[in-house]
Amino acid sequence: MSIERPWRCDDAFSRTRAVIDLAALGHNLQRIRELAPASRVMAVVKADGYGHGALRVAQALAGVDAFGVARVAEAMALRDGGIHQRIVVLEGFSSPEELALVREHRFESVLHHPSQLDMLECSPAGEEIPVWLKIDTGMHRLGFPPAAYGEIMARLSGCAAVTTPVRLMTHLASADEPENPQTAKQLECFRAISRQHPGELSIANSAGILAWEHTHADWLRPGIMLYGISPFSDAVGSDHGLRPVMTLSTRLIAVNQFSRGDAVGYGGRWICPEDMPVGVAAVGYGDGYPRHAASGTPVLVNGVKVPLIGRVSMDMISVDLRTQPGARVGDPVLLWGSELPVEVVARAAQTIPYELTCKLTTRVERIEEGMADVPQLDARTS
Ligand SMILES: *Cc1c(COP(=O)(O)O)cnc(C)c1O
């Protein structure tokens, strides 16, 4: 005989978890290959794979042509984890010690600043380093000015530590804005230099891959779209045929009945307009849920959309359950995933989805799914 209880008891009670769908990663990679069949793919897994777990992402994407990370330490973590494929350090080395690590572990380095050239020229002959020479075509962040191309190439050709021909790359500042003339200008600038360049070329991030066919070149550098997320502010991943990789969920840990006029949460910013049930879900900014998510931000309780109310606290959020009077403690709460795109939550929190997935904290349990469906899984790395 089971007793009707006002709560649900199961093993996943109140666990706040991010399910990482590794099969979706494979699907998104396939989508990229369809969009640019002639180009090679450097899968960008910096910032712990945009919060998805760099090592497991790299294992699931073992069939790509290279991995891209921002820092030498990130490249080291992948090597230590058994990733034997090519790894490109997008910020390059920043000290002679890092340069030594690049050599020792056979990383490839972006070269964007004269200080790095000085270090290369001072380093003893030995293992050669594959270099990606970065040109600043208008983003004005990292890269050599276009006018310096000839001089840098001359210096590099006299440098015993460098593999030739070097690859040439640039980064787009506004590819996520299809109307912005900046991308065409950057492309024109890059073309003028690359016409004389003997090595491979790379321009495109996710927005370039999706919106600017002329940026595809020899090497693509997709990040966000691998994770099933759109780089555009007015779209979601499924608009591009992508599948979201991360699903963030938790449970209701309280359902309370409040009266008209009662104020909910810190600062009492949200006032009950009538007598109503309010749910409390076990997720907050201590898990990486954005504190700036406004009242009205959608949350799914039992698969039904309800609005967040009041301020997000460290461990909890409150939700309006008027449309779900039957909701009980233990019911599932989805913060983002296939049924509720992270892009939508990001907009409600006045940020970008990149930040939301990156900011998940270690308190959130990561659970992998779908590995068996990933065809390129490499047994040596697991
Ligand atoms: C992060 C990064 C990318 C990937 O950008 P997405 O917008 O996530 O596709 C590509 N290239 C460089 C140099 C980067 O730093």
XYZ file of C-alpha atoms and ligand atoms in Angstrom:
397
model
C 0.000 0.000 0.000
C 1.422 3.356 -0.911
C 0.528 6.425 1.074
C -0.289 9.614 -0.810
C 2.444 12.032 0.257
C 2.747 15.716 -0.547
C 6.300 15.178 -1.794
C 8.133 12.937 -4.226
C 10.793 10.543 -3.012
C 13.316 9.381 -5.521
C 17.069 9.116 -5.701
C 17.508 12.348 -7.614
C 15.724 14.381 -4.955
C 16.925 17.995 -5.014
C 20.075 17.167 -6.912
C 21.199 20.095 -9.016
C 22.821 18.659 -12.083
C 24.015 19.430 -15.582
C 23.496 16.564 -17.975
C 26.032 16.705 -20.815
C 24.737 15.026 -23.966
C 27.881 13.837 -25.715
C 25.926 12.517 -28.691
C 24.672 16.057 -29.310
C 28.318 17.173 -29.582
C 28.855 14.643 -32.370
C 25.684 15.814 -34.084
C 26.782 19.474 -33.932
C 30.217 18.609 -35.314
C 28.495 16.801 -38.178
C 26.413 19.929 -38.829
C 29.613 22.019 -39.010
C 31.142 19.576 -41.481
C 28.018 19.860 -43.655
C 28.185 23.654 -43.621
C 31.866 23.757 -44.588
C 32.852 20.399 -46.066
C 36.148 21.643 -47.496
C 37.490 23.025 -44.220
C 39.242 21.417 -41.287
C 37.857 21.806 -37.773
C 39.669 23.126 -34.704
C 37.145 22.447 -31.915
C 37.434 25.223 -29.343
C 37.279 23.742 -25.832
C 38.694 26.654 -23.798
C 37.232 27.584 -20.384
C 36.629 23.924 -19.552
C 34.780 23.339 -22.792
C 32.545 26.396 -22.252
C 31.634 24.842 -18.872
C 30.772 21.420 -20.320
C 34.012 19.722 -19.219
C 36.924 20.100 -21.651
C 38.258 16.574 -21.291
C 35.009 14.743 -21.847
C 34.162 17.095 -24.725
C 37.556 16.415 -26.309
C 37.071 12.667 -25.866
C 33.643 12.850 -27.501
C 35.057 14.902 -30.396
C 38.147 12.753 -30.943
C 37.625 12.901 -34.726
C 38.263 16.636 -35.121
C 41.459 17.902 -36.760
C 42.672 19.845 -33.712
C 41.528 21.333 -30.420
C 41.766 25.020 -29.499
C 42.285 26.302 -25.951
C 43.138 29.779 -24.664
C 46.048 29.002 -22.315
C 48.974 26.644 -21.981
C 47.573 25.325 -18.674
C 44.393 24.260 -20.479
C 46.436 22.458 -23.119
C 48.390 20.691 -20.360
C 45.174 19.482 -18.729
C 44.071 17.922 -22.015
C 47.442 16.206 -22.608
C 47.506 14.948 -19.024
C 44.017 13.580 -19.621
C 45.289 11.523 -22.548
C 44.325 13.781 -25.468
C 47.008 13.070 -28.075
C 45.575 15.149 -30.931
C 46.863 18.534 -32.080
C 46.174 21.317 -29.560
C 46.426 24.994 -30.504
C 46.973 27.560 -27.738
C 44.981 30.578 -28.936
C 46.691 33.151 -26.680
C 50.050 31.498 -27.253
C 52.852 31.200 -24.713
C 53.511 34.157 -22.415
C 56.865 33.227 -20.840
C 59.961 31.170 -21.716
C 58.666 28.511 -19.278
C 55.398 28.234 -21.197
C 57.323 28.126 -24.461
C 59.273 25.151 -23.086
C 55.993 23.411 -22.216
C 54.655 24.085 -25.714
C 57.709 22.350 -27.131
C 57.779 19.492 -24.697
C 54.116 18.594 -25.168
C 53.951 19.301 -28.917
C 51.365 22.080 -28.647
C 50.861 24.597 -31.458
C 51.015 28.266 -30.573
C 49.342 31.386 -31.839
C 51.888 34.172 -32.250
C 50.319 37.600 -31.801
C 52.900 39.855 -30.142
C 56.561 40.880 -30.617
C 57.352 39.693 -27.073
C 56.604 36.132 -28.206
C 58.890 36.526 -31.223
C 61.691 37.676 -28.944
C 61.240 34.569 -26.776
C 61.257 32.323 -29.844
C 64.449 33.902 -31.202
C 66.181 33.470 -27.850
C 65.175 29.849 -27.446
C 67.708 27.133 -28.285
C 67.252 24.995 -31.397
C 65.341 21.802 -30.715
C 61.829 20.572 -31.263
C 60.179 22.856 -33.858
C 56.917 24.595 -32.989
C 53.987 24.891 -35.394
C 52.934 28.537 -35.276
C 49.684 30.331 -36.142
C 50.526 33.949 -36.962
C 47.681 36.205 -35.876
C 46.920 39.378 -37.793
C 44.766 42.130 -36.309
C 42.395 42.961 -39.163
C 40.206 45.261 -37.061
C 39.174 43.580 -33.823
C 41.994 45.431 -32.047
C 42.542 42.873 -29.342
C 45.331 40.435 -30.238
C 47.431 40.337 -33.390
C 50.139 42.041 -35.433
C 49.134 45.022 -37.562
C 48.765 44.084 -41.266
C 51.701 46.326 -42.193
C 54.024 44.227 -40.012
C 53.344 41.004 -41.949
C 56.466 41.108 -44.152
C 58.827 41.923 -41.317
C 57.395 39.236 -39.015
C 57.558 36.603 -41.740
C 61.196 37.508 -42.385
C 62.025 37.183 -38.694
C 60.161 33.858 -38.477
C 61.990 32.408 -41.473
C 65.271 33.024 -39.660
C 63.961 31.285 -36.552
C 65.122 27.690 -36.198
C 62.473 26.923 -33.577
C 59.540 27.404 -35.973
C 57.941 24.945 -38.404
C 57.318 26.444 -41.845
C 55.141 27.462 -43.545
C 53.376 29.139 -40.628
C 49.570 29.311 -40.628
C 47.879 32.692 -40.851
C 44.800 33.622 -38.838
C 42.596 36.502 -37.772
C 39.546 36.868 -35.518
C 36.239 38.533 -36.405
C 34.837 41.203 -34.080
C 31.228 41.390 -35.276
C 30.405 38.257 -37.264
C 27.340 37.734 -35.034
C 25.813 40.888 -36.574
C 25.033 39.988 -40.195
C 24.332 43.650 -41.109
C 27.570 44.983 -39.654
C 30.006 46.130 -42.400
C 32.971 45.378 -40.123
C 33.186 41.712 -41.193
C 33.499 42.519 -44.903
C 36.213 45.070 -44.053
C 38.145 42.554 -41.971
C 37.841 39.962 -44.744
C 39.140 42.410 -47.333
C 42.095 43.265 -45.113
C 42.895 39.597 -44.485
C 42.642 38.745 -48.185
C 45.160 41.409 -49.125
C 47.736 39.745 -46.865
C 46.810 36.109 -47.377
C 47.208 36.399 -51.176
C 50.963 36.423 -50.641
C 50.931 33.843 -47.822
C 52.249 30.328 -48.448
C 50.537 28.534 -45.498
C 47.027 27.590 -44.366
C 44.444 30.213 -43.370
C 41.868 30.482 -40.565
C 39.213 33.134 -39.918
C 35.852 31.728 -38.835
C 34.384 31.384 -35.357
C 30.827 29.990 -35.044
C 29.160 33.150 -36.350
C 31.527 33.192 -39.325
C 30.766 29.546 -40.106
C 27.000 30.181 -39.992
C 26.669 33.623 -41.580
C 29.804 34.331 -43.629
C 30.645 31.602 -46.101
C 33.708 33.463 -47.354
C 35.320 33.105 -43.947
C 35.496 29.300 -44.034
C 39.051 29.061 -45.447
C 41.296 26.094 -44.497
C 40.490 25.928 -40.784
C 37.251 26.599 -38.879
C 37.386 27.489 -35.190
C 33.900 26.688 -33.842
C 33.222 27.101 -30.139
C 29.696 27.943 -29.065
C 27.922 26.110 -31.896
C 29.604 22.828 -30.940
C 27.676 23.083 -27.704
C 24.427 23.525 -29.637
C 24.098 27.222 -28.911
C 23.550 30.047 -31.411
C 26.070 32.909 -31.516
C 23.332 35.300 -32.696
C 21.296 37.334 -30.214
C 17.992 36.683 -32.010
C 18.288 32.927 -32.617
C 18.578 29.611 -30.799
C 20.673 26.572 -31.685
C 17.799 24.592 -33.189
C 17.346 27.376 -35.789
C 20.699 26.194 -37.195
C 19.959 22.485 -36.821
C 22.069 22.250 -33.654
C 21.258 20.259 -30.525
C 21.954 21.726 -27.068
C 24.555 19.712 -25.176
C 23.842 20.912 -21.621
C 20.644 20.465 -19.620
C 20.622 22.174 -16.219
C 17.982 20.907 -13.822
C 17.059 20.669 -10.163
C 14.005 19.964 -7.983
C 11.441 21.894 -6.002
C 12.472 21.842 -2.335
C 9.437 23.755 -1.040
C 5.936 24.652 -2.149
C 4.275 27.287 0.019
C 0.932 29.038 -0.032
C 1.191 32.825 0.378
C -1.401 35.569 0.668
C -2.097 38.551 -1.489
C 0.399 41.314 -0.604
C 3.123 38.955 0.716
C 6.615 39.900 -0.464
C 8.849 37.113 -1.819
C 12.624 36.805 -1.356
C 15.486 39.210 -0.584
C 14.419 42.833 -0.585
C 10.782 41.770 -0.957
C 10.921 42.851 -4.573
C 8.062 40.651 -5.764
C 4.605 41.031 -4.211
C 1.945 38.306 -4.506
C -0.942 39.816 -6.491
C -3.358 37.252 -4.996
C -3.336 34.219 -2.698
C -1.067 31.788 -4.525
C 1.365 28.876 -4.377
C 5.081 29.691 -4.664
C 7.725 27.073 -5.355
C 11.371 27.147 -4.294
C 13.886 25.413 -6.568
C 17.378 24.388 -5.431
C 19.471 26.475 -7.807
C 21.017 29.920 -7.401
C 23.987 32.027 -8.347
C 26.145 29.718 -6.205
C 25.499 27.136 -8.917
C 26.009 29.581 -11.766
C 22.380 30.498 -12.378
C 22.514 34.217 -13.296
C 21.691 36.534 -10.404
C 20.443 39.112 -12.880
C 17.720 36.864 -14.278
C 14.666 39.114 -13.996
C 11.255 38.235 -12.604
C 9.463 36.575 -15.492
C 12.475 34.567 -16.671
C 11.033 31.222 -17.807
C 11.659 28.051 -15.801
C 10.052 24.666 -16.527
C 8.349 22.902 -13.613
C 7.146 19.437 -14.595
C 7.800 20.482 -18.185
C 5.478 23.502 -17.957
C 6.749 27.042 -18.280
C 6.393 29.191 -15.126
C 7.958 32.580 -14.329
C 10.798 33.139 -11.881
C 9.756 35.669 -9.196
C 11.849 37.899 -6.940
C 15.604 37.931 -6.638
C 17.826 34.983 -7.411
C 19.666 34.012 -4.226
C 22.840 31.971 -3.771
C 21.148 28.596 -3.417
C 17.559 29.089 -4.505
C 15.061 30.724 -6.806
C 11.315 31.202 -6.321
C 8.754 30.467 -9.005
C 5.106 31.397 -9.493
C 3.075 28.156 -9.385
C -0.377 29.605 -10.084
C -0.586 27.664 -13.338
C 0.678 24.523 -11.539
C -1.329 24.189 -8.331
C -0.562 20.452 -8.202
C 3.223 20.905 -8.071
C 4.881 19.131 -5.135
C 8.201 19.043 -3.371
C 10.574 16.903 -5.428
C 9.088 17.835 -8.806
C 11.658 18.377 -11.556
C 12.694 21.905 -12.500
C 14.518 22.630 -15.749
C 16.604 25.798 -15.957
C 17.843 25.313 -19.523
C 18.146 22.572 -22.121
C 16.344 21.393 -25.269
C 12.906 22.432 -23.989
C 14.119 25.828 -22.789
C 17.080 27.211 -24.746
C 19.873 28.755 -22.689
C 19.792 31.628 -25.215
C 16.327 32.592 -23.888
C 17.531 32.570 -20.271
C 20.610 34.602 -21.226
C 18.455 37.293 -22.801
C 16.266 37.475 -19.669
C 19.443 37.937 -17.621
C 20.919 40.517 -20.012
C 23.923 38.396 -20.813
C 25.066 35.913 -23.459
C 24.716 32.121 -23.322
C 28.517 31.760 -23.417
C 28.672 33.283 -19.944
C 25.925 31.086 -18.504
C 27.450 27.737 -19.433
C 30.977 28.913 -18.516
C 29.879 30.056 -15.083
C 28.417 26.802 -13.771
C 30.180 26.100 -10.496
C 31.687 22.870 -9.179
C 28.687 22.403 -6.881
C 26.673 21.337 -9.928
C 27.025 17.634 -10.552
C 27.976 16.871 -14.179
C 26.449 13.740 -15.656
C 27.468 12.456 -19.068
C 25.083 10.846 -21.461
C 25.147 9.475 -24.982
C 28.833 8.541 -25.188
C 28.016 5.224 -26.896
C 26.395 7.193 -29.724
C 29.537 9.135 -30.469
C 31.153 7.375 -33.412
C 34.651 8.852 -33.128
C 35.128 7.937 -29.471
C 38.744 6.998 -29.005
C 39.203 4.183 -26.500
C 42.800 5.196 -25.812
C 41.726 8.435 -24.175
C 39.081 7.126 -21.797
C 36.829 31.559 -28.506
C 37.404 31.654 -29.843
C 36.775 31.049 -30.940
C 35.422 30.381 -30.848
O 34.389 31.373 -30.852
P 32.844 30.990 -30.864
O 32.134 32.286 -30.987
O 32.574 30.336 -29.542
O 32.629 30.065 -32.001
C 37.428 31.081 -32.158
N 38.626 31.709 -32.305
C 39.247 32.316 -31.269
C 40.561 32.998 -31.495
C 38.664 32.330 -30.025
O 39.273 32.940 -29.005
